[in-house]
Amino acid sequence: MYRRMETPMRRLVFAAFAATIALAPAAFAREATPEPQVLENLRKIKLPPGFSISLYAAGLPEARQLARGDKGVLFVGSFDAGSVYAVTERGGKRSVRTILTGLNMPTGIAFRDGALYVAAVNRILLYEDAEDRLDDMPAPKIVYDDLPSSRHHGWKYLTFDREGRLIFGVGAPCNVCDPPRGTAEVRRLDLKSGKAETVARGVRNTVGGDIDQRSGRFWFTENARDWMGDDMPADKLNMIDREGANYGFPFCHQGDTPDPKFSAGRTCGEFVPPVSLLGAHVAPLGMKFYTGAQFPEGYRNSIFIAEHGSWNRSVFSGGRIVRVIASADGKLEKEEVFASGFLQGARSYIGRPADILQDKDGALLVADDYAGAIYRIAYTK
C-alpha cells in the first residue's frame, strides 16, 4: 500500500534533501502581512447583504489548501514557504504553529482517517496520527511518487472522492507546449493498490477541485495559457462526465479558440467544453460545493471559487471569490461575484484568495496566500 521511509540511510538522505530544499523556497517566500494591517484590509471586502468576514488566523506565510482534522485541527499548506501549518483552538483562543518545513511547494493537503496527506511537487506524503503529534510529526510514508520534478505548474491540490480515492492534477511544465507524457492531466489514486489512472487529459493546470455530492462527479478549475492578450483566453470551470476525455490543452482554449501555434489539424469540437468561462487571467484556484445549512437555502450546491488574480494583465482581474450555480449535469445557470475588494484599483492587491473550505458549522474559511491569513465568512443576518 505504502512505501515507508524508515531505514537510517533513507532518513539521512531525506533529511539532507529536506534541508537543501528548505533554503530555496525561503528565498522566494512572501512574509505574512502583520495582523493589524490584515484587520484594516478586511474593512474593504464587499459581500452580499447579511454576510460578514472576519479574521480566523494570521501569520501563515503563503497559505494555500485547507483541511480540517477529525479533532478540530485546521491544517494549511503553503507555496514557496515550503511549510505546513496547524491552527488549533483552546479556551476560545487560536494559535498557529509550523509543523512541517523544507517541503517542495506543499500546496495540496487533505485529511482522512486520522492521517494528513501532503502533496509536494514530486511526491504525496502521509503523516499518521497528525493531530496527536503536532509538536513531533512522525516520519512520512510515501503514498505516491510517480510524478515529474518540474516546479513549473508542479504544485497540487488534493481531493478525496466518495470511494476514498485521491484526485489531483499534474500540470503542464510550460505556458503552452506539446506537454510531456504524464503531464497536463488529472489523476486518481487508489490508496489501497497504490495505482493511479488518468481521468482527464488536456488540462493545462488545475489547482482546485471538489466532488459534487448530487452526482459524485469531480469538478475542477483550470488556469488557461498566458500571452494571448488581456482578454484571451478565459480560465475555466470543468466537470468530468466521461473519464479519460480531453479538455483541449494545448490545441484549443476556452472551448472555442484554437491555439495560434498548436491547433493545426485539430478542432475545438474534439474536446470537452467548459461548464463556465471565468474570465481571462483570473487564476481560479480552490473551489467548494456548498452543502452546509448556515447560508440561506438558495446557496445550497453553489460552487464557490477562489480567484487568485492575474499578474500579467494591464489591468488586473480576479482577486475575488465568485459563486457559480450549475445543474448536476453541468449546465451553467448563473455566475456572480460573492466577495470582492482583495484587488484595489488597477494593479494593487491587499489579498489573494487561494482556497475555500466549508467548516463544520457551515461557514466558509478562505486562505489568502498574499496576506498569509485565513478568513471566516458567515451569514449573520
Short mmCIF file of C-alpha atoms in Angstrom, two decimals:
data_model
loop_
_atom_site.label_atom_id
_atom_site.label_comp_id
_atom_site.label_asym_id
_atom_site.label_seq_id
_atom_site.Cartn_x
_atom_site.Cartn_y
_atom_site.Cartn_z
CA MET A 1 0.00 0.00 0.00
CA TYR A 2 2.68 2.50 1.02
CA ARG A 3 6.46 2.61 0.96
CA ARG A 4 8.00 3.65 4.23
CA MET A 5 11.00 5.92 4.66
CA GLU A 6 12.40 4.07 7.63
CA THR A 7 15.97 2.88 7.15
CA PRO A 8 18.77 5.01 8.66
CA MET A 9 20.23 5.72 5.23
CA ARG A 10 16.87 6.73 3.77
CA ARG A 11 16.24 9.02 6.73
CA LEU A 12 19.69 10.58 6.35
CA VAL A 13 19.16 11.19 2.65
CA PHE A 14 15.68 12.59 3.26
CA ALA A 15 16.95 14.93 5.98
CA ALA A 16 19.70 16.24 3.73
CA PHE A 17 17.27 16.68 0.86
CA ALA A 18 14.76 18.49 3.06
CA ALA A 19 17.45 20.78 4.45
CA THR A 20 18.56 21.64 0.93
CA ILE A 21 15.14 22.48 -0.46
CA ALA A 22 14.23 24.41 2.66
CA LEU A 23 16.72 27.08 1.66
CA ALA A 24 15.40 27.60 -1.85
CA PRO A 25 11.71 28.19 -1.03
CA ALA A 26 12.57 30.53 1.83
CA ALA A 27 14.43 32.82 -0.55
CA PHE A 28 11.23 33.50 -2.51
CA ALA A 29 8.58 33.14 0.17
CA ARG A 30 6.38 36.13 0.87
CA GLU A 31 6.15 37.18 4.51
CA ALA A 32 2.73 37.29 6.12
CA THR A 33 1.02 40.67 6.40
CA PRO A 34 1.03 41.98 10.01
CA GLU A 35 -2.26 41.22 11.75
CA PRO A 36 -3.29 44.87 12.34
CA GLN A 37 -2.98 45.54 8.60
CA VAL A 38 -4.98 42.41 7.76
CA LEU A 39 -7.78 43.58 10.05
CA GLU A 40 -7.76 47.00 8.41
CA ASN A 41 -7.84 45.44 4.93
CA LEU A 42 -10.87 43.33 5.79
CA ARG A 43 -12.90 46.52 6.06
CA LYS A 44 -12.55 46.84 2.28
CA ILE A 45 -14.04 43.44 1.42
CA LYS A 46 -17.55 43.56 -0.03
CA LEU A 47 -20.06 40.73 0.47
CA PRO A 48 -23.78 40.24 -0.21
CA PRO A 49 -26.16 41.63 2.44
CA GLY A 50 -26.28 39.52 5.58
CA PHE A 51 -22.76 38.12 5.24
CA SER A 52 -19.69 39.11 7.25
CA ILE A 53 -15.97 38.39 7.01
CA SER A 54 -13.60 38.14 9.96
CA LEU A 55 -10.01 37.14 10.61
CA TYR A 56 -9.74 33.49 11.63
CA ALA A 57 -5.93 33.22 11.80
CA ALA A 58 -2.89 35.23 10.71
CA GLY A 59 0.83 34.58 10.42
CA LEU A 60 0.71 31.74 7.88
CA PRO A 61 3.05 32.77 5.04
CA GLU A 62 1.72 31.82 1.60
CA ALA A 63 -1.24 29.83 2.97
CA ARG A 64 -2.81 27.53 0.38
CA GLN A 65 -5.08 24.47 0.68
CA LEU A 66 -7.07 23.96 3.88
CA ALA A 67 -8.08 20.70 5.57
CA ARG A 68 -9.90 20.15 8.86
CA GLY A 69 -8.88 17.21 11.04
CA ASP A 70 -11.33 14.96 12.87
CA LYS A 71 -10.36 16.51 16.21
CA GLY A 72 -10.66 20.09 15.01
CA VAL A 73 -7.14 20.99 13.91
CA LEU A 74 -7.06 23.15 10.77
CA PHE A 75 -4.15 22.14 8.52
CA VAL A 76 -2.82 24.62 5.98
CA GLY A 77 -0.45 24.02 3.07
CA SER A 78 1.82 26.67 1.55
CA PHE A 79 3.51 27.66 -1.69
CA ASP A 80 7.18 28.70 -1.76
CA ALA A 81 7.28 28.87 2.04
CA GLY A 82 7.68 25.07 1.97
CA SER A 83 5.76 24.68 5.22
CA VAL A 84 2.60 23.09 6.57
CA TYR A 85 0.81 24.86 9.42
CA ALA A 86 -1.66 23.79 12.08
CA VAL A 87 -4.24 26.12 13.60
CA THR A 88 -5.55 24.95 16.98
CA GLU A 89 -8.08 26.44 19.37
CA ARG A 90 -8.12 26.26 23.15
CA GLY A 91 -10.14 28.30 25.58
CA GLY A 92 -11.51 30.42 22.77
CA LYS A 93 -8.03 31.39 21.56
CA ARG A 94 -6.43 30.20 18.34
CA SER A 95 -2.75 29.58 17.81
CA VAL A 96 -0.69 28.85 14.71
CA ARG A 97 2.28 26.54 14.62
CA THR A 98 4.51 25.35 11.81
CA ILE A 99 4.50 21.56 11.89
CA LEU A 100 6.45 20.74 8.71
CA THR A 101 9.21 22.63 6.90
CA GLY A 102 11.55 22.14 3.97
CA LEU A 103 8.99 20.66 1.60
CA ASN A 104 8.90 21.38 -2.12
CA MET A 105 5.78 23.52 -2.64
CA PRO A 106 3.41 21.61 -0.31
CA THR A 107 0.32 23.40 -1.56
CA GLY A 108 -2.01 20.40 -1.53
CA ILE A 109 -3.22 18.81 1.70
CA ALA A 110 -6.08 16.55 2.74
CA PHE A 111 -7.14 14.71 5.88
CA ARG A 112 -8.73 11.28 6.15
CA ASP A 113 -8.95 8.55 8.80
CA GLY A 114 -6.62 10.33 11.21
CA ALA A 115 -3.89 10.90 8.64
CA LEU A 116 -2.64 14.07 6.96
CA TYR A 117 -1.83 13.85 3.25
CA VAL A 118 0.60 16.41 1.83
CA ALA A 119 1.28 16.88 -1.89
CA ALA A 120 4.66 18.34 -2.76
CA VAL A 121 5.85 18.74 -6.34
CA ASN A 122 7.08 15.20 -6.94
CA ARG A 123 5.53 13.12 -4.18
CA ILE A 124 2.49 12.69 -2.00
CA LEU A 125 3.24 12.00 1.65
CA LEU A 126 1.18 10.65 4.53
CA TYR A 127 1.60 11.55 8.21
CA GLU A 128 -0.25 9.22 10.57
CA ASP A 129 -1.88 10.44 13.79
CA ALA A 130 -1.09 14.01 12.75
CA GLU A 131 -3.48 15.72 15.16
CA ASP A 132 -1.91 13.99 18.16
CA ARG A 133 1.67 14.74 17.10
CA LEU A 134 1.71 18.39 16.09
CA ASP A 135 4.91 19.07 18.04
CA ASP A 136 6.62 15.87 16.91
CA MET A 137 5.36 14.91 13.48
CA PRO A 138 6.07 11.29 12.51
CA ALA A 139 8.31 10.31 9.63
CA PRO A 140 6.23 10.39 6.45
CA LYS A 141 5.23 7.49 4.28
CA ILE A 142 5.47 7.93 0.55
CA VAL A 143 1.99 7.39 -0.82
CA TYR A 144 2.86 8.14 -4.44
CA ASP A 145 5.92 9.45 -6.27
CA ASP A 146 5.42 8.68 -9.96
CA LEU A 147 5.39 12.41 -10.62
CA PRO A 148 7.55 14.85 -12.60
CA SER A 149 10.00 17.01 -10.67
CA SER A 150 9.43 20.27 -12.57
CA ARG A 151 8.31 23.12 -10.33
CA HIS A 152 6.60 24.85 -13.27
CA HIS A 153 2.93 24.06 -12.54
CA GLY A 154 4.16 21.31 -10.24
CA TRP A 155 2.07 22.43 -7.25
CA LYS A 156 -1.01 20.39 -6.49
CA TYR A 157 -4.45 20.25 -4.87
CA LEU A 158 -5.86 17.13 -3.21
CA THR A 159 -9.46 15.92 -3.24
CA PHE A 160 -10.92 12.67 -1.93
CA ASP A 161 -13.80 11.15 -3.87
CA ARG A 162 -16.65 9.14 -2.36
CA GLU A 163 -14.66 5.90 -2.57
CA GLY A 164 -11.67 7.37 -0.73
CA ARG A 165 -9.53 7.74 -3.84
CA LEU A 166 -7.25 10.76 -4.11
CA ILE A 167 -7.66 13.09 -7.09
CA PHE A 168 -5.01 15.62 -8.15
CA GLY A 169 -3.70 17.43 -11.21
CA VAL A 170 -0.31 17.13 -12.88
CA GLY A 171 0.29 20.46 -14.61
CA ALA A 172 1.98 21.13 -17.93
CA PRO A 173 5.59 22.31 -17.30
CA CYS A 174 5.17 25.32 -19.58
CA ASN A 175 2.94 28.21 -20.53
CA VAL A 176 1.94 26.47 -23.75
CA CYS A 177 3.68 23.50 -25.36
CA ASP A 178 3.18 19.95 -26.51
CA PRO A 179 3.20 18.63 -22.94
CA PRO A 180 5.39 15.68 -21.99
CA ARG A 181 3.61 12.38 -21.46
CA GLY A 182 2.12 12.18 -17.98
CA THR A 183 1.55 15.92 -17.62
CA ALA A 184 -1.40 18.25 -18.34
CA GLU A 185 -3.77 15.73 -16.81
CA VAL A 186 -5.84 14.81 -13.77
CA ARG A 187 -5.07 11.55 -11.96
CA ARG A 188 -6.98 9.46 -9.47
CA LEU A 189 -5.02 7.37 -6.97
CA ASP A 190 -6.33 4.19 -5.35
CA LEU A 191 -4.66 4.25 -1.94
CA LYS A 192 -5.17 0.52 -1.39
CA SER A 193 -3.36 -0.60 -4.53
CA GLY A 194 -1.11 2.43 -4.98
CA LYS A 195 -2.13 2.61 -8.64
CA ALA A 196 -3.14 5.83 -10.36
CA GLU A 197 -5.19 6.31 -13.50
CA THR A 198 -5.69 9.33 -15.72
CA VAL A 199 -9.26 10.62 -15.56
CA ALA A 200 -8.81 13.80 -17.63
CA ARG A 201 -6.32 14.91 -20.28
CA GLY A 202 -5.57 18.21 -21.95
CA VAL A 203 -5.71 20.14 -18.66
CA ARG A 204 -3.05 22.86 -18.54
CA ASN A 205 -3.01 23.41 -14.79
CA THR A 206 -5.64 22.69 -12.16
CA VAL A 207 -5.16 23.72 -8.54
CA GLY A 208 -8.68 23.27 -7.24
CA GLY A 209 -11.46 20.72 -7.34
CA ASP A 210 -14.35 19.17 -5.45
CA ILE A 211 -16.87 16.35 -5.62
CA ASP A 212 -20.47 17.29 -6.39
CA GLN A 213 -22.44 15.34 -3.80
CA ARG A 214 -25.50 15.36 -6.07
CA SER A 215 -23.79 13.19 -8.66
CA GLY A 216 -20.41 12.07 -7.34
CA ARG A 217 -18.70 13.77 -10.28
CA PHE A 218 -15.42 15.66 -9.93
CA TRP A 219 -15.38 19.33 -10.91
CA PHE A 220 -12.20 21.37 -11.23
CA THR A 221 -10.84 24.80 -12.06
CA GLU A 222 -8.29 25.28 -14.83
CA ASN A 223 -5.80 28.07 -15.45
CA ALA A 224 -5.52 28.90 -19.16
CA ARG A 225 -2.38 29.93 -21.05
CA ASP A 226 -0.82 33.39 -20.94
CA TRP A 227 0.34 35.88 -23.59
CA MET A 228 -2.68 35.89 -25.89
CA GLY A 229 -3.70 39.35 -24.71
CA ASP A 230 -5.56 40.90 -21.80
CA ASP A 231 -8.86 39.23 -22.56
CA MET A 232 -7.90 35.83 -24.01
CA PRO A 233 -8.25 33.05 -23.19
CA ALA A 234 -10.66 32.61 -20.29
CA ASP A 235 -9.88 30.37 -17.33
CA LYS A 236 -12.38 27.55 -16.90
CA LEU A 237 -14.60 25.53 -14.62
CA ASN A 238 -14.78 21.92 -15.82
CA MET A 239 -16.64 18.74 -14.91
CA ILE A 240 -15.59 15.13 -15.52
CA ASP A 241 -18.51 13.32 -17.08
CA ARG A 242 -16.51 10.83 -19.15
CA GLU A 243 -13.25 9.56 -17.68
CA GLY A 244 -10.17 9.93 -19.86
CA ALA A 245 -11.67 12.68 -22.02
CA ASN A 246 -9.56 15.55 -23.34
CA TYR A 247 -10.19 19.18 -22.30
CA GLY A 248 -8.25 20.79 -25.11
CA PHE A 249 -4.80 21.95 -23.99
CA PRO A 250 -2.69 22.92 -25.92
CA PHE A 251 -4.85 22.75 -29.05
CA CYS A 252 -7.95 24.67 -28.02
CA HIS A 253 -8.59 27.25 -25.30
CA GLN A 254 -11.84 28.26 -23.52
CA GLY A 255 -13.72 25.69 -25.59
CA ASP A 256 -13.83 27.72 -28.80
CA THR A 257 -10.43 29.31 -29.50
CA PRO A 258 -7.76 27.39 -31.46
CA ASP A 259 -4.20 27.93 -30.28
CA PRO A 260 -2.26 30.01 -32.84
CA LYS A 261 0.66 27.54 -32.83
CA PHE A 262 -0.60 24.12 -31.75
CA SER A 263 -4.07 23.82 -33.30
CA ALA A 264 -3.09 22.63 -36.78
CA GLY A 265 -5.19 19.64 -37.77
CA ARG A 266 -7.39 19.86 -34.65
CA THR A 267 -10.79 21.41 -33.99
CA CYS A 268 -12.29 22.64 -30.74
CA GLY A 269 -15.24 20.33 -31.26
CA GLU A 270 -13.00 17.36 -30.41
CA PHE A 271 -12.69 18.41 -26.79
CA VAL A 272 -14.85 18.67 -23.69
CA PRO A 273 -16.29 22.19 -23.40
CA PRO A 274 -16.12 24.04 -20.08
CA VAL A 275 -19.08 24.42 -17.77
CA SER A 276 -18.21 28.07 -17.25
CA LEU A 277 -15.76 30.65 -18.58
CA LEU A 278 -14.49 32.54 -15.55
CA GLY A 279 -12.57 35.31 -17.32
CA ALA A 280 -9.06 35.77 -18.67
CA HIS A 281 -6.18 35.55 -16.17
CA VAL A 282 -8.40 35.46 -13.07
CA ALA A 283 -6.41 32.38 -11.92
CA PRO A 284 -9.08 30.21 -10.28
CA LEU A 285 -7.63 28.01 -7.54
CA GLY A 286 -9.56 26.27 -4.74
CA MET A 287 -13.28 25.60 -5.12
CA LYS A 288 -16.01 24.08 -2.98
CA PHE A 289 -19.61 23.00 -3.39
CA TYR A 290 -21.63 24.47 -0.56
CA THR A 291 -23.59 21.78 1.30
CA GLY A 292 -23.97 23.47 4.69
CA ALA A 293 -27.02 24.85 6.45
CA GLN A 294 -25.72 28.19 7.75
CA PHE A 295 -26.14 30.09 4.47
CA PRO A 296 -29.64 30.68 3.06
CA GLU A 297 -31.18 27.68 1.30
CA GLY A 298 -30.62 29.24 -2.12
CA TYR A 299 -26.87 28.83 -1.66
CA ARG A 300 -27.02 25.04 -1.36
CA ASN A 301 -24.92 23.31 -4.06
CA SER A 302 -23.46 26.64 -5.18
CA ILE A 303 -19.81 26.45 -6.20
CA PHE A 304 -17.52 28.97 -4.51
CA ILE A 305 -14.26 29.61 -6.38
CA ALA A 306 -11.19 31.44 -5.09
CA GLU A 307 -9.83 33.60 -7.91
CA HIS A 308 -6.21 34.30 -7.08
CA GLY A 309 -5.93 37.10 -9.62
CA SER A 310 -3.82 38.00 -12.61
CA TRP A 311 -0.19 39.06 -12.78
CA ASN A 312 0.37 39.77 -16.49
CA ARG A 313 -2.70 41.77 -17.46
CA SER A 314 -2.54 45.55 -17.98
CA VAL A 315 -5.48 45.92 -15.59
CA PHE A 316 -5.55 43.05 -13.12
CA SER A 317 -8.57 40.76 -12.89
CA GLY A 318 -9.67 38.23 -10.29
CA GLY A 319 -8.67 38.73 -6.68
CA ARG A 320 -12.16 37.75 -5.54
CA ILE A 321 -14.48 34.87 -4.72
CA VAL A 322 -17.15 34.01 -7.27
CA ARG A 323 -20.29 31.93 -6.92
CA VAL A 324 -21.33 29.61 -9.75
CA ILE A 325 -24.71 27.89 -9.92
CA ALA A 326 -24.92 24.88 -12.22
CA SER A 327 -27.03 21.77 -12.53
CA ALA A 328 -25.66 18.37 -11.56
CA ASP A 329 -25.20 17.51 -15.24
CA GLY A 330 -23.06 20.57 -15.90
CA LYS A 331 -25.46 23.17 -17.26
CA LEU A 332 -24.49 26.68 -16.20
CA GLU A 333 -27.29 28.68 -14.61
CA LYS A 334 -25.61 31.71 -13.07
CA GLU A 335 -22.26 33.22 -12.12
CA GLU A 336 -21.80 36.18 -9.80
CA VAL A 337 -19.19 37.87 -7.62
CA PHE A 338 -19.55 36.85 -3.99
CA ALA A 339 -16.59 38.56 -2.29
CA SER A 340 -14.62 41.44 -3.81
CA GLY A 341 -12.13 44.06 -2.67
CA PHE A 342 -8.98 41.96 -2.50
CA LEU A 343 -7.95 43.83 -5.65
CA GLN A 344 -7.82 47.58 -5.06
CA GLY A 345 -7.54 49.77 -8.13
CA ALA A 346 -5.99 48.57 -11.38
CA ARG A 347 -2.98 46.63 -10.10
CA SER A 348 -2.87 46.57 -6.29
CA TYR A 349 -3.71 43.54 -4.16
CA ILE A 350 -4.41 43.57 -0.46
CA GLY A 351 -5.15 39.86 -0.56
CA ARG A 352 -5.33 36.94 -2.98
CA PRO A 353 -7.81 34.13 -2.26
CA ALA A 354 -6.24 30.70 -2.72
CA ASP A 355 -8.60 28.13 -1.22
CA ILE A 356 -12.04 27.71 0.31
CA LEU A 357 -13.15 25.20 2.94
CA GLN A 358 -16.66 24.70 4.26
CA ASP A 359 -16.24 24.43 8.01
CA LYS A 360 -18.27 22.15 10.23
CA ASP A 361 -20.64 24.96 11.24
CA GLY A 362 -21.37 25.86 7.63
CA ALA A 363 -19.21 28.99 7.49
CA LEU A 364 -16.58 29.32 4.77
CA LEU A 365 -12.88 29.52 5.57
CA VAL A 366 -10.76 31.30 2.97
CA ALA A 367 -6.99 31.00 2.61
CA ASP A 368 -5.15 34.14 1.44
CA ASP A 369 -1.58 33.40 0.40
CA TYR A 370 -0.77 37.08 -0.17
CA ALA A 371 -1.61 38.16 3.38
CA GLY A 372 -0.73 34.80 4.93
CA ALA A 373 -4.11 34.67 6.63
CA ILE A 374 -7.32 32.66 6.96
CA TYR A 375 -10.71 34.41 6.90
CA ARG A 376 -14.13 33.26 8.02
CA ILE A 377 -17.22 34.20 6.02
CA ALA A 378 -20.51 33.67 7.84
CA TYR A 379 -24.16 34.53 7.33
CA THR A 380 -25.17 36.72 10.26
CA LYS A 381 -28.49 38.29 9.28
#
